[in-house]
């Protein structure tokens, strides 16, 4: 089981589909961020309307916290004005996909940056407060109603559609998972009043480490290149920012030790030149002569004349890196199922008695570019789940893709929390 750094979200899931109205969300977790407007209706079985805009964060704004949050706040303000007018004041979900020490439903301080982010003065600060202050500076009426990790937003959306959702996993630029735990099983939360008796645990599994993980010299070299050395070891073997780079390090070594790439392999010494979308395109080239691999080698890596045999080797390496990542992610998911007694061991144990217990249906919400946009990765992950769980148990586990789960789920949580607060007379706290 893989629980090394628990950060409890103080939010307990309790959606009753009785929310209505318009809510907004900001989804910040990579070099692009999203603003969302989500409309929900009482009794509706779905979000009835949703608008999403994606914006790139200009590199020069990554210097100070104020620059970053000013930009995010201004983008939201302009979006809200276009959608609902200047004075609109709606619940706002803030999806912030970095490790946070959560203090309440709507506040939490950044523990450390991951995924190559490093805006020096944000660590230790309450990121909701940073955003609220930036919103006030630019004259917006909006304030953060709910602060959530992307896994938690995805879980919220998963739970909204499928009541059997017990966990959520993100496999995109970074990776992480969260799951619903019984409150009495969380030592530091004992005695905390909740409506549902459960609480979401944000595992931050990207930072999981164990000597059993198959760490190679390439993983060590990769770690040395990153700003967060010695952190996020599991993430660095699995997620989108890193897979292409691991393959590049292997290819670079091959170029140093043999002449398979001829003379023109200098570009292989440029860190991060082989991004994961290229790695995916290499693996998915099903042409007989591997023409797409040849094109990528020629145009992108400036390796002009790699023969078919070499191109096959390149495919093999990209495939091994993908396979390992997908299998590790599957092992992580099974770790959660095991913790929740959903891996079949409960029914196996009871099968020695007279009545064999039917395994429960389990839904795991999933989001992220690797699983959604890289079919080979998805195939390997799905295959590994069946291999580890066995066919019978695997049939009871469904991975459901939640498109825009991080942002939409955060907007829903903001709506629920804001209506809870109104019912309680405007106080803070409360459970979702
Ligand atoms: C962050 C997590 C996040 C994950 C996926 C990781 O680097 O630490 O908080 O959930 O990326 O975006």
mmCIF file of C-alpha atoms in Angstrom, residues 34 164 223 233 265 282 306 308 310-311 325 374 409 423:
data_model
loop_
_atom_site.group_PDB
_atom_site.id
_atom_site.type_symbol
_atom_site.label_atom_id
_atom_site.label_comp_id
_atom_site.label_asym_id
_atom_site.label_seq_id
_atom_site.Cartn_x
_atom_site.Cartn_y
_atom_site.Cartn_z
ATOM 1 C CA UNK A 34 -8.536 27.132 -17.030
ATOM 2 C CA UNK A 164 -19.993 4.132 -6.330
ATOM 3 C CA UNK A 223 15.960 13.565 -10.744
ATOM 4 C CA UNK A 233 9.946 10.033 -7.046
ATOM 5 C CA UNK A 265 22.790 12.841 -32.463
ATOM 6 C CA UNK A 282 6.657 7.120 -31.575
ATOM 7 C CA UNK A 306 18.361 6.304 -38.742
ATOM 8 C CA UNK A 308 14.698 0.811 -39.693
ATOM 9 C CA UNK A 310 17.427 1.795 -35.126
ATOM 10 C CA UNK A 311 13.920 3.178 -35.446
ATOM 11 C CA UNK A 325 4.724 4.003 -15.993
ATOM 12 C CA UNK A 374 -2.402 8.167 -25.114
ATOM 13 C CA UNK A 409 -15.843 19.275 -9.591
ATOM 14 C CA UNK A 423 -28.428 27.482 5.267
#
